[in-house]
Coordinates of C-alpha atoms in Angstrom, one line a residue:
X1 CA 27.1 53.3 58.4
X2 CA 26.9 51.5 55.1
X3 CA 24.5 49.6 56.6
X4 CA 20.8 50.1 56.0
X5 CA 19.5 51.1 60.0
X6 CA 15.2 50.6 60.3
X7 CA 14.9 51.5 64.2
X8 CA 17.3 53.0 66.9
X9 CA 16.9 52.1 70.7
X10 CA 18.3 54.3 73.5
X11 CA 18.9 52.7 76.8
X12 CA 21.0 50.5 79.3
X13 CA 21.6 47.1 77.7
X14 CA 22.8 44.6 79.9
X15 CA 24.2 40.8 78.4
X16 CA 26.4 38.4 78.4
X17 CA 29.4 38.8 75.8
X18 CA 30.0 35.0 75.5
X19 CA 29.0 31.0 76.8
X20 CA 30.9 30.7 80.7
X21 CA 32.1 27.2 81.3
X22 CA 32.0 28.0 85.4
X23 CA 30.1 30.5 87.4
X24 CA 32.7 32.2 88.4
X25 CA 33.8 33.7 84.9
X26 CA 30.3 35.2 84.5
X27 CA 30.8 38.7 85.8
X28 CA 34.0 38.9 83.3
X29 CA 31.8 37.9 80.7
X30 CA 28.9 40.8 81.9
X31 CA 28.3 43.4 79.2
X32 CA 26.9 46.8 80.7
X33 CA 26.5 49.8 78.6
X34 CA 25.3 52.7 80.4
X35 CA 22.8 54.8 78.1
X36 CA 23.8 53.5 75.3
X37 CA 22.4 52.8 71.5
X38 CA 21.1 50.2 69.5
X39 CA 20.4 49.9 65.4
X40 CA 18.2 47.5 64.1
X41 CA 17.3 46.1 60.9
X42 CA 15.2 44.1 59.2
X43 CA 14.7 42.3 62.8
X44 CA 18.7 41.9 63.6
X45 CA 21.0 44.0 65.6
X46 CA 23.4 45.9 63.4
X47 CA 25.4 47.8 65.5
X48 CA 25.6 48.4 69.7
X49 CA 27.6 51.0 71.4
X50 CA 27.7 54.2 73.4
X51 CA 24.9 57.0 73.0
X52 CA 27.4 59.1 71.9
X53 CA 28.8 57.0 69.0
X54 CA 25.5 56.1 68.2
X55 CA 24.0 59.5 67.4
X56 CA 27.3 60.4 65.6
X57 CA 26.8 57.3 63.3
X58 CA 22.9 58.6 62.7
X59 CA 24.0 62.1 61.9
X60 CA 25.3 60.5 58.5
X61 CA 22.4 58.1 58.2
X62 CA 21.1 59.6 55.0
X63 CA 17.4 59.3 56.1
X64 CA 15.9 59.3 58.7
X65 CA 15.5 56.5 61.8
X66 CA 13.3 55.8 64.2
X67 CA 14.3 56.1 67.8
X68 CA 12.8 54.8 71.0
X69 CA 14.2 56.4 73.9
X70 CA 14.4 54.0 76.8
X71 CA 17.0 55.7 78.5
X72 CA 16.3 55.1 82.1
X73 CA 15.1 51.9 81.5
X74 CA 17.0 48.5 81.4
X75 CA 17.1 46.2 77.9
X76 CA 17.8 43.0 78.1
X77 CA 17.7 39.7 75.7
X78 CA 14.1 38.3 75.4
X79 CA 13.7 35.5 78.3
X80 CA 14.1 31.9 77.1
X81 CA 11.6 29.6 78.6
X82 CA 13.1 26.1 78.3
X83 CA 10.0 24.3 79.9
X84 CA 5.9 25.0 79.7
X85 CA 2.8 23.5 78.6
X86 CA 0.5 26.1 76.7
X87 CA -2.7 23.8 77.5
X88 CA -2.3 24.0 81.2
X89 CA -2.9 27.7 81.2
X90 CA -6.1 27.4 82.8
X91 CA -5.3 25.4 85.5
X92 CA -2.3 27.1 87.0
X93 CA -2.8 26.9 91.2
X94 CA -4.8 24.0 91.0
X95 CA -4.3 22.9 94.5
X96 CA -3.2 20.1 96.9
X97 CA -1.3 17.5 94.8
X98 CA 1.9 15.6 94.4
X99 CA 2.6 14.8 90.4
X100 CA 0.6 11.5 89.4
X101 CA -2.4 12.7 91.2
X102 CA -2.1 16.3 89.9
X103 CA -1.8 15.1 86.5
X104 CA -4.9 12.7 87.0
X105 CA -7.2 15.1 88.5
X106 CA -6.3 18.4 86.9
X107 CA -4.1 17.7 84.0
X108 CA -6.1 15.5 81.8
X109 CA -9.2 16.5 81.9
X110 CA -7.9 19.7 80.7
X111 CA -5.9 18.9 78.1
X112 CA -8.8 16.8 76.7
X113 CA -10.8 19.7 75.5
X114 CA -8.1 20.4 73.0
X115 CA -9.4 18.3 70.4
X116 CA -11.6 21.3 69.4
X117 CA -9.7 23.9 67.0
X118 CA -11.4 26.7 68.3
X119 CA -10.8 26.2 71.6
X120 CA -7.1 25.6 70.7
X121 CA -6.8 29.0 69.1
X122 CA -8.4 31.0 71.6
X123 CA -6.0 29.1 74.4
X124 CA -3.1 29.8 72.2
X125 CA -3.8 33.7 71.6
X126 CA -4.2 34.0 75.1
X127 CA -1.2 31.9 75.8
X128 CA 1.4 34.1 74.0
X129 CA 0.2 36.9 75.2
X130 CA 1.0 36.0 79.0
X131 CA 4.2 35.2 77.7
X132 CA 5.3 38.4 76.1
X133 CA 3.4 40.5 79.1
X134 CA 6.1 38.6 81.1
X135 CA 9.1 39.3 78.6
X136 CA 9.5 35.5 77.0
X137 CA 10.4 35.5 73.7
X138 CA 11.3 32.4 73.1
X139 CA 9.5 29.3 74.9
X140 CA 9.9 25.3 74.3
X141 CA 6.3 24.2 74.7
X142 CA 3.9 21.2 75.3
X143 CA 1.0 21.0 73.5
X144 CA -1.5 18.2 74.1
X145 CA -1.6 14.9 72.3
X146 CA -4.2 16.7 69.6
X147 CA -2.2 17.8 66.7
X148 CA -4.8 21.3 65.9
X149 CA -3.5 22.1 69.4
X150 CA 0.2 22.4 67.6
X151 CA -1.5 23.7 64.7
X152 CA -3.7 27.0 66.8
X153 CA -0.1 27.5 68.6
X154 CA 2.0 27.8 65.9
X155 CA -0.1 29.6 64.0
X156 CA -0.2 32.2 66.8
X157 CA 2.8 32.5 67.3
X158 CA 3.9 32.8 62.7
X159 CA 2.0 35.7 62.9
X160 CA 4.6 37.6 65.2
X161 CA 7.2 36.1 63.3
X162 CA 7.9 34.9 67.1
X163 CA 10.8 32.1 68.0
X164 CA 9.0 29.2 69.0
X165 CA 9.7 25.0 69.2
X166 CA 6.8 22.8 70.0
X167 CA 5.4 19.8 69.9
X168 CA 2.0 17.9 70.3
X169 CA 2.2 15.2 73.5
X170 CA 2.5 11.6 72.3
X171 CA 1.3 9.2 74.7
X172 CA -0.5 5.5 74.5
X173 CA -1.1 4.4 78.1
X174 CA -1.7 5.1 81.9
X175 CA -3.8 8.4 80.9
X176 CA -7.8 9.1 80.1
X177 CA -8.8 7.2 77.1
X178 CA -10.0 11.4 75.5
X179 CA -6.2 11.8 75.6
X180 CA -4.5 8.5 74.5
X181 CA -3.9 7.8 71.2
X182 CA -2.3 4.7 69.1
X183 CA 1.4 4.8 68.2
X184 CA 1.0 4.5 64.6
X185 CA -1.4 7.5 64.9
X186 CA 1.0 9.2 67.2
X187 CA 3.6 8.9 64.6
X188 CA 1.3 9.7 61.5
X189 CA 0.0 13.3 63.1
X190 CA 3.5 14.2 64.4
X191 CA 5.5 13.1 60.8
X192 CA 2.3 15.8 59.1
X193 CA 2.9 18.3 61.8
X194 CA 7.1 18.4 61.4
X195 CA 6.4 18.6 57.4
X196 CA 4.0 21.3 57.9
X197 CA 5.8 23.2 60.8
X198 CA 9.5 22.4 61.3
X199 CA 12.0 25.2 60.1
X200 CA 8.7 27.5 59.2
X201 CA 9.6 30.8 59.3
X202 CA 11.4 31.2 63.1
X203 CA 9.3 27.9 63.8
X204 CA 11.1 24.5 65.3
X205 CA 9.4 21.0 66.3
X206 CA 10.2 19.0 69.5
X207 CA 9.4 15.4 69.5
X208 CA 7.0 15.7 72.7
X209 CA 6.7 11.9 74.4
X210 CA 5.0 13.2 77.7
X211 CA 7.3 10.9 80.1
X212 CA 7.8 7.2 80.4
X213 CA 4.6 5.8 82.5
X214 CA 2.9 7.3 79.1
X215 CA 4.3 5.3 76.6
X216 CA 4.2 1.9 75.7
X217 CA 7.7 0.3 74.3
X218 CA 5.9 0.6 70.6
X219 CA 5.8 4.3 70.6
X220 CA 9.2 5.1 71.8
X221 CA 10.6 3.1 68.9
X222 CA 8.1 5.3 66.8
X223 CA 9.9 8.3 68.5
X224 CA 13.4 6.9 68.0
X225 CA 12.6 5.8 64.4
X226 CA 11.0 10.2 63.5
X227 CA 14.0 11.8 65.5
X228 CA 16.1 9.4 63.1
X229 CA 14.3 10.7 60.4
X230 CA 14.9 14.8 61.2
X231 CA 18.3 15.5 62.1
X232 CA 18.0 18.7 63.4
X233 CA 14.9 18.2 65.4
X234 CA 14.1 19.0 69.2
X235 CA 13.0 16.3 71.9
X236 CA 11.2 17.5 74.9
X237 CA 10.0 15.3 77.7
X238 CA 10.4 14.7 81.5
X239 CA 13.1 12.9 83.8
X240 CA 13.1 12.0 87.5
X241 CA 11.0 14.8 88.5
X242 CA 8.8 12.9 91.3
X243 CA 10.3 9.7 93.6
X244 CA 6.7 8.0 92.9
X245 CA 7.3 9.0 89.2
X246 CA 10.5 7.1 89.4
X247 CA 9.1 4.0 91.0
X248 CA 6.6 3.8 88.5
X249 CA 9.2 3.8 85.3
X250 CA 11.1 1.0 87.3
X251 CA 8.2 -1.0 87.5
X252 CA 7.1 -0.5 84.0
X253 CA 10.8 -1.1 82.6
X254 CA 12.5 -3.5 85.4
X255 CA 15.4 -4.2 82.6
X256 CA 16.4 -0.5 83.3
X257 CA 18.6 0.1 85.9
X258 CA 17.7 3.9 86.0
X259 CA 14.8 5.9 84.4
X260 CA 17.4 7.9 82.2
X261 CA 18.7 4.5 80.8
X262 CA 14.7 4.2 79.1
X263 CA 15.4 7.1 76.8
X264 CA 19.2 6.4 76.4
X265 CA 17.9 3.2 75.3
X266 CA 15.7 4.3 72.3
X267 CA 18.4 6.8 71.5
X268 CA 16.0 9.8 72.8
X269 CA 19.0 11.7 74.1
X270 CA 21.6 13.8 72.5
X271 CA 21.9 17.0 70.8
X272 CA 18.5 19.3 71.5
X273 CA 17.0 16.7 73.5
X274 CA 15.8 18.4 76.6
X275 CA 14.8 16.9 80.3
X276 CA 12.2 18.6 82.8
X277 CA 13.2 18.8 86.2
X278 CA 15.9 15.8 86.5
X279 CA 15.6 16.5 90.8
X280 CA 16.7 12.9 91.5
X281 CA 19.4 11.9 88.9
X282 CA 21.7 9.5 89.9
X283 CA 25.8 9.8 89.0
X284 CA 25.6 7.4 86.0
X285 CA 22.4 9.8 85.0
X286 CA 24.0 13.0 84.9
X287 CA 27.3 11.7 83.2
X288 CA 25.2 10.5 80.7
X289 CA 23.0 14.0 79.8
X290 CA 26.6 15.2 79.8
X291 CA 28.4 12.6 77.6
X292 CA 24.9 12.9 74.9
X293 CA 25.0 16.9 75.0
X294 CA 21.4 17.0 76.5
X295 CA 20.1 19.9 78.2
X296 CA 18.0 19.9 81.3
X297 CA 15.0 22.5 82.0
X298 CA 15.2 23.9 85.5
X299 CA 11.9 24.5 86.9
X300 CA 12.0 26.1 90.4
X301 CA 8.6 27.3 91.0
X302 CA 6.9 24.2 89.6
X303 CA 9.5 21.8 91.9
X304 CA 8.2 23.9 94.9
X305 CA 4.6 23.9 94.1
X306 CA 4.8 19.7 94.0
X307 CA 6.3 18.8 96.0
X308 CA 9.0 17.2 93.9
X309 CA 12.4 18.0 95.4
X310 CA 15.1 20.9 94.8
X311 CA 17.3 20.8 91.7
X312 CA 20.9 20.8 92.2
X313 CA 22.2 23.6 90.3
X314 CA 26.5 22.8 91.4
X315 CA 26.5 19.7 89.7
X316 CA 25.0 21.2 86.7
X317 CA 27.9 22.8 86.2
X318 CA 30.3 20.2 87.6
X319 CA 28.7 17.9 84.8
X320 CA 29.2 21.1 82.6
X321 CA 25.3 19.9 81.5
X322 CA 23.4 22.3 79.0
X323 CA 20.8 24.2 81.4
X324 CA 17.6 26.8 81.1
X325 CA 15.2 27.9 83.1
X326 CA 11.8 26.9 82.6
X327 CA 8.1 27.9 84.1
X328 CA 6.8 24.9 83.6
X329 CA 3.2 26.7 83.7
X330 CA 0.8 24.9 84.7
X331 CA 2.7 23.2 87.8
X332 CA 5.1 26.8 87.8
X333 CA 2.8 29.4 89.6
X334 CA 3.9 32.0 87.7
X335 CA 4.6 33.0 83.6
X336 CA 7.2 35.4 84.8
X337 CA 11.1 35.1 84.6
X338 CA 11.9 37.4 87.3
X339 CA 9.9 35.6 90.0
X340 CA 11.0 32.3 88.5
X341 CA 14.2 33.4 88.8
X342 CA 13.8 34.6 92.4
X343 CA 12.4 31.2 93.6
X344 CA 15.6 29.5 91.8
X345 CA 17.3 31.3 94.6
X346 CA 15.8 29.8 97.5
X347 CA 16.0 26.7 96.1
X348 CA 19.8 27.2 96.2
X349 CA 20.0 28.6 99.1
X350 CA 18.2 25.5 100.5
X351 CA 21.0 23.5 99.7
X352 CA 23.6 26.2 100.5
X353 CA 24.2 27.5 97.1
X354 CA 24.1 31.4 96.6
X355 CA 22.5 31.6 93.0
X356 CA 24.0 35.1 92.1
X357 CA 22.2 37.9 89.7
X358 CA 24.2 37.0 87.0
X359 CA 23.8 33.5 86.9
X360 CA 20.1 33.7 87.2
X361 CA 20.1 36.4 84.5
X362 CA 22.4 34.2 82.7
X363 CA 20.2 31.0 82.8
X364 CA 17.1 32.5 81.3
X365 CA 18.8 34.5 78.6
X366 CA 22.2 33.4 76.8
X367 CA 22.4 30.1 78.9
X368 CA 18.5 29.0 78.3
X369 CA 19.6 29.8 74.5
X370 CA 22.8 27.4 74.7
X371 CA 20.2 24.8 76.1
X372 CA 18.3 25.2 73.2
X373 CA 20.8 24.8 70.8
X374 CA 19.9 28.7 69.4
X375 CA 22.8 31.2 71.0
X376 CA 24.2 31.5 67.5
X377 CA 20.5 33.4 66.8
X378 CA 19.3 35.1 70.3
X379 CA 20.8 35.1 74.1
X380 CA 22.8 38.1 73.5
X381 CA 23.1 41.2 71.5
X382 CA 26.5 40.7 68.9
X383 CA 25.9 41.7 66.2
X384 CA 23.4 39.5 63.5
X385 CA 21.7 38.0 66.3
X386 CA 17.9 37.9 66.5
X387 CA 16.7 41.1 67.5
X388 CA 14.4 39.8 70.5
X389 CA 14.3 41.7 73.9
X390 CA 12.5 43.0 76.9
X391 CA 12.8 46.4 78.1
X392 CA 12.4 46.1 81.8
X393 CA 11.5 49.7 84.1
X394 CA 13.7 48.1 87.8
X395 CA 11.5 50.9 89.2
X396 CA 8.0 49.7 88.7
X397 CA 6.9 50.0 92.6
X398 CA 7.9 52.4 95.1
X399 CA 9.4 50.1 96.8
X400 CA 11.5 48.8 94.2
X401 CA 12.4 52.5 93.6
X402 CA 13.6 52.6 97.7
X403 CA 15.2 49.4 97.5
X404 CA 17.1 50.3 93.9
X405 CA 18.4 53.4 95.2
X406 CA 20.2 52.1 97.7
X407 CA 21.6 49.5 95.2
X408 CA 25.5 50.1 94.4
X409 CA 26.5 48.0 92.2
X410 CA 24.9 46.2 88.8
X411 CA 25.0 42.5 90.5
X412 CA 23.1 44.6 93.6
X413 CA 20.2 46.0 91.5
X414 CA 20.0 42.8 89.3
X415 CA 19.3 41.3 92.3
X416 CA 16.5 43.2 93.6
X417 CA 15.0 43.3 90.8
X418 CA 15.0 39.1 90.2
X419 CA 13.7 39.3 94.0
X420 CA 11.1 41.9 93.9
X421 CA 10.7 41.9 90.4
X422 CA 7.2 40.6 88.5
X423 CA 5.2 41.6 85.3
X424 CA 5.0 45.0 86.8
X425 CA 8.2 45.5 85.6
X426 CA 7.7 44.1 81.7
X427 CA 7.5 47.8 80.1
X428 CA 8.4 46.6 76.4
X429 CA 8.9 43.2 74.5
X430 CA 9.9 43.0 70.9
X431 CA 10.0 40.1 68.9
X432 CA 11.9 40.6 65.7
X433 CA 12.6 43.7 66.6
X434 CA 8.9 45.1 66.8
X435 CA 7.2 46.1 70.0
X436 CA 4.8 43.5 70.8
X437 CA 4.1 44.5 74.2
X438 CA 4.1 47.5 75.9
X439 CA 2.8 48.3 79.5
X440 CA -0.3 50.5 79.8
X441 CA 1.6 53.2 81.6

């Protein structure tokens, strides 16, 4: 090769070649090579194929490569969480709640000890690591409405060279007065944090406006007038998650038919604008995510966990709206894809759609990265893409090692291992192609 290879990988990759439009073209689109080979360099893929071709193509390498043999092990692209705050960490299983209370007695007065830097950074380290001991390798994240929470995070996560968008919360009303702020502060810490952050090494910033009963007309016109201001930057916020939720915006912005129309309004939808949840939407709602090219953040276990309702996954695609998978820690129960993924199932099968392996698989790899406006960098492994993946053992238990050997067919042990799968199963995670994470045994 006349290309300069820095690290070889031996194993079973398992993608998906190309964006699907419908479901049903996804097993088409499946790539599965059996034992096959890898080259890296410089953190991109250079080259995939078959073992064979691979070790033919190092034989006149003119020095020699690395190789990590993972051969009965199954690599797959790092998991793309579309949906999670990093300062609710320590309150994940906080019981008993629907939404507004939940965020009143647990959520607040948790965030509010983020005004202290220390505490941020300790939170962050300990963050990133739950996410790369669960295979994530790419997150869109809430901070809290402190900017050195942004500031602990993203430093964290530059020193891993890791793929990461965030934001610090903006908010001005209906919260504690330790985690309000002003709008013309809002706007002054967020404008220092893009200029400081945005586009920083593998580093992106999402305007973060917590949802609507948080903020005041004043600071959404803030928000509109920043995103106006950066081009390519994210949005991340929360739509029609709870019915109480959706009362509340009505009541707070009667000249709005429908909660979506709030954001429309201020022009806080589009390209890389991305909604939590969206369980209630109305027609004229998901039209619009649909005509803007927004994306919505699926959030299974967190929907459950609430209370809130069950996402409907077939129109997602009828609308042919932009969709991830996201934890949503600390409402989500869990930092792992593979349960996440599992409890997306039920919640399809609770509304009589059969989520299949390869659309779950699907979702929180190249179809979290469409959401996220990145599958030209990571999602899949063609060649120059971000070399970012998770090298999972399907075998971890003994019963997942009964249950997989009486599995037939790829879709067959995909699915068992979504449905019995956890961190058990995380045996490698690299992030820019360098082992980050690697299970004790």
């Amino acid at each position: 090769m006349s290309q300069t290879i820095t690290r070889a990988i031996r194993g079973n990759f398992f993608d998906f070649s190309q964006i699907v439009g419908v479901p049903s073209e996804l097993e088409s689109q499946a790539r599965y090579i059996e034992d096959g080979m890898m080259f890296l360099n410089s953190g991109k893929i250079v080259w995939l194929g078959s073992r064979e071709e691979g070790e033919r193509r190092l034989a006149q390498n003119l020095s020699a490569v690395p190789l990590d043999d993972y051969r009965d092990k199954l690599i797959i692209p790092g998991f793309v969480d579309t949906h999670i705050h990093y300062p609710q960490t320590e309150m994940i299983g906080a019981y008993g709640e629907q939404l507004l209370e939940w965020l009143s007695n647990y959520t607040f007065p948790t965030e509010a000890q983020y005004h202290d830097i220390d505490y941020a950074r300790r939170m962050s380290a300990f963050f990133i690591e739950q996410l790369l001991n669960n295979g994530t390798t790419t997150a869109l994240v809430f901070g809290t409405v402190h900017p050195q929470s942004v500031d602990a995070l993203f430093t964290a996560a530059a020193a891993l060279n890791m793929r990461l968008i965030a934001g610090k919360v903006m908010m001005d009303k209906n919260a504690p007065e330790s985690v309000l702020e002003t709008p013309a502060q809002s706007e002054r810490d967020t404008r220092t944090l893009i200029e400081r952050w945005h586009n920083h090494k593998r580093l992106s910033y999402a305007l973060t406006p917590r949802f609507v009963p948080t903020s005041s007309p004043q600071l959404l016109e803030k928000v509109r007038a920043i995103k106006a201001d950066y081009p390519d930057i994210y949005l991340q916020t929360h739509l029609s998650e709870n019915a109480d939720e959706i009362s509340w915006v009505k009541s707070l912005y009667p000249e709005h038919q429908r909660y979506l129309d709030v954001y429309h309004h201020y022009n806080l939808t589009g390209s890389r604008c991305i909604f939590a949840h969206c369980l209630h939407l109305h027609e004229e709602e998901w039209d619009c995510l649909s005509d803007t090219d927004s994306s919505i953040a699926f959030c299974p276990t967190s929907n459950l966990f609430l209370g809130s309702g069950l996402f409907n996954l077939q129109t997602s695609w009828q609308k042919r709206v932009r969709l991830g998978i996201g934890t949503d820690v600390g409402a989500g129960t869990t930092f792992n894809m593979l349960q996440t993924l599992s409890e997306a199932y039920k919640v399809g099968q609770l509304q009589k759609y059969r989520l299949s392996a390869f659309e779950a698989f699907y979702h929180a790899t190249l179809g979290g990265a469409r959401a996220l406006h990145l599958d030209d960098k990571i999602g899949n492994f063609d060649v120059g893409k971000e070399a970012d993946m998770v090298v999972l053992d399907p075998s971890a238990t003994a019963l997942q090692q009964l249950r997989s050997g009486n599995s037939k067919t790829l879709a067959e042990r995909l699915f068992v291992l979504m449905t019995l799968g956890d961190d058990r199963n995380i045996y490698r995670t690299l992030v820019d192609g360098k082992v980050v994470y690697q299970r004790a045994k």
